[in-house]
């Protein structure tokens, strides 16, 4: 998985169109795997992830806010190339396009749809146990269009949705503010 630091170096050697071709139309940015240890039972063994664990709303809200303030330490989740109208499944099942190995995520949790003609992405919850939330407050109940900069929560797993052009500009702008 690529880190924001890796992408900063990549953006320094690429023009915006090339950067977009490498990453696709949008990116999903998250905390690095292992940043939050998984829950264990009383004997220290991993909790059974065969069933979905109920979400703790305060934990999800704090994690969503942390994404914005920990930008340099975040990672970019890779998604398959998107062209035309494409659909990505999100969930705990290994056959999902975006696999989230977290007990608060349902086996098949949500769907992301990219519409290239309109340059927009939508999210739809597929009846998950813990729900899909936008910006740590709005529960997604039907297909909802995402806006650049939205934070999507699948259970307790948060992703910052950014258009690739926005990420590129942010990497360039932050790089120019560094000490000489």
Short mmCIF file of C-alpha atoms in Angstrom, two decimals, residues 28-139:
data_model
loop_
_atom_site.label_atom_id
_atom_site.label_comp_id
_atom_site.label_asym_id
_atom_site.label_seq_id
_atom_site.Cartn_x
_atom_site.Cartn_y
_atom_site.Cartn_z
CA UNK A 28 -9.44 6.47 -0.46
CA UNK A 29 -7.04 7.46 2.30
CA UNK A 30 -6.91 5.63 5.63
CA UNK A 31 -4.83 5.09 8.74
CA UNK A 32 -2.08 2.50 8.24
CA UNK A 33 -3.05 -1.11 8.92
CA UNK A 34 -2.15 -2.14 12.43
CA UNK A 35 -2.44 1.43 13.74
CA UNK A 36 -5.35 0.28 15.86
CA UNK A 37 -4.82 -3.17 17.37
CA UNK A 38 -7.68 -5.62 16.98
CA UNK A 39 -9.79 -6.59 19.97
CA UNK A 40 -8.86 -9.69 21.88
CA UNK A 41 -10.77 -11.91 24.23
CA UNK A 42 -9.86 -12.45 27.91
CA UNK A 43 -7.11 -14.91 26.93
CA UNK A 44 -5.50 -12.48 24.47
CA UNK A 45 -6.70 -14.30 21.38
CA UNK A 46 -8.22 -12.39 18.44
CA UNK A 47 -11.99 -11.98 18.67
CA UNK A 48 -14.00 -14.17 16.32
CA UNK A 49 -14.59 -12.16 13.17
CA UNK A 50 -17.12 -14.60 11.77
CA UNK A 51 -19.80 -12.27 13.10
CA UNK A 52 -19.93 -8.51 12.96
CA UNK A 53 -19.08 -6.60 16.14
CA UNK A 54 -21.28 -3.63 17.06
CA UNK A 55 -19.75 -0.23 16.42
CA UNK A 56 -18.93 2.32 19.13
CA UNK A 57 -20.08 5.70 17.67
CA UNK A 58 -17.62 7.78 19.71
CA UNK A 59 -14.71 5.69 18.42
CA UNK A 60 -15.81 6.13 14.82
CA UNK A 61 -16.21 9.91 15.20
CA UNK A 62 -12.78 10.36 16.78
CA UNK A 63 -11.13 8.22 14.09
CA UNK A 64 -12.81 10.21 11.30
CA UNK A 65 -11.53 13.48 12.73
CA UNK A 66 -8.03 12.04 13.14
CA UNK A 67 -7.80 11.45 9.37
CA UNK A 68 -7.71 15.16 8.70
CA UNK A 69 -5.00 15.88 11.27
CA UNK A 70 -2.72 12.91 10.54
CA UNK A 71 -2.40 13.41 6.78
CA UNK A 72 1.34 12.67 6.49
CA UNK A 73 0.99 9.31 8.25
CA UNK A 74 -1.94 8.01 6.20
CA UNK A 75 -2.01 5.36 3.49
CA UNK A 76 -3.84 5.20 0.19
CA UNK A 77 -6.06 2.17 -0.44
CA UNK A 78 -5.67 0.95 -3.98
CA UNK A 79 -8.77 0.23 -6.02
CA UNK A 80 -9.03 -1.39 -9.46
CA UNK A 81 -8.86 0.94 -12.50
CA UNK A 82 -12.19 2.67 -13.04
CA UNK A 83 -13.65 3.57 -16.43
CA UNK A 84 -17.18 4.36 -17.47
CA UNK A 85 -19.61 3.30 -14.78
CA UNK A 86 -17.90 0.94 -12.38
CA UNK A 87 -19.01 -0.59 -9.12
CA UNK A 88 -16.74 -1.60 -6.23
CA UNK A 89 -17.93 -3.86 -3.43
CA UNK A 90 -16.78 -3.05 0.12
CA UNK A 91 -16.79 -5.56 2.95
CA UNK A 92 -15.04 -8.22 4.98
CA UNK A 93 -15.43 -11.00 2.39
CA UNK A 94 -12.22 -11.82 0.48
CA UNK A 95 -14.01 -11.45 -2.85
CA UNK A 96 -14.89 -7.77 -2.22
CA UNK A 97 -13.05 -5.17 -4.31
CA UNK A 98 -12.11 -3.28 -1.13
CA UNK A 99 -11.57 -5.81 1.67
CA UNK A 100 -11.83 -4.36 5.18
CA UNK A 101 -10.59 -6.86 7.73
CA UNK A 102 -12.36 -5.32 10.72
CA UNK A 103 -15.05 -6.96 12.86
CA UNK A 104 -17.25 -3.82 12.71
CA UNK A 105 -17.54 -4.21 8.92
CA UNK A 106 -20.17 -6.54 7.46
CA UNK A 107 -19.22 -9.29 5.05
CA UNK A 108 -20.81 -7.28 2.24
CA UNK A 109 -21.09 -3.78 3.66
CA UNK A 110 -21.49 -1.22 0.87
CA UNK A 111 -21.00 -0.41 -2.80
CA UNK A 112 -19.06 2.48 -4.34
CA UNK A 113 -20.09 3.51 -7.87
CA UNK A 114 -17.92 5.66 -10.13
CA UNK A 115 -19.62 7.52 -13.00
CA UNK A 116 -16.85 8.73 -15.33
CA UNK A 117 -19.18 10.77 -17.55
CA UNK A 118 -20.25 12.92 -14.60
CA UNK A 119 -16.94 12.59 -12.69
CA UNK A 120 -18.68 11.54 -9.50
CA UNK A 121 -18.77 8.72 -7.02
CA UNK A 122 -21.64 7.46 -4.90
CA UNK A 123 -21.86 5.13 -1.93
CA UNK A 124 -24.73 2.84 -0.95
CA UNK A 125 -24.99 0.71 2.15
CA UNK A 126 -26.07 -2.87 1.37
CA UNK A 127 -27.91 -3.53 4.63
CA UNK A 128 -24.84 -3.71 6.85
CA UNK A 129 -25.12 -4.27 10.59
CA UNK A 130 -23.32 -1.07 11.63
CA UNK A 131 -24.16 1.16 8.70
CA UNK A 132 -22.23 3.45 6.43
CA UNK A 133 -21.79 7.06 7.52
CA UNK A 134 -20.74 10.29 5.84
CA UNK A 135 -18.61 12.73 7.80
CA UNK A 136 -19.21 10.81 11.04
CA UNK A 137 -22.82 11.92 11.29
CA UNK A 138 -25.06 11.19 8.29
CA UNK A 139 -26.15 7.56 7.96
#
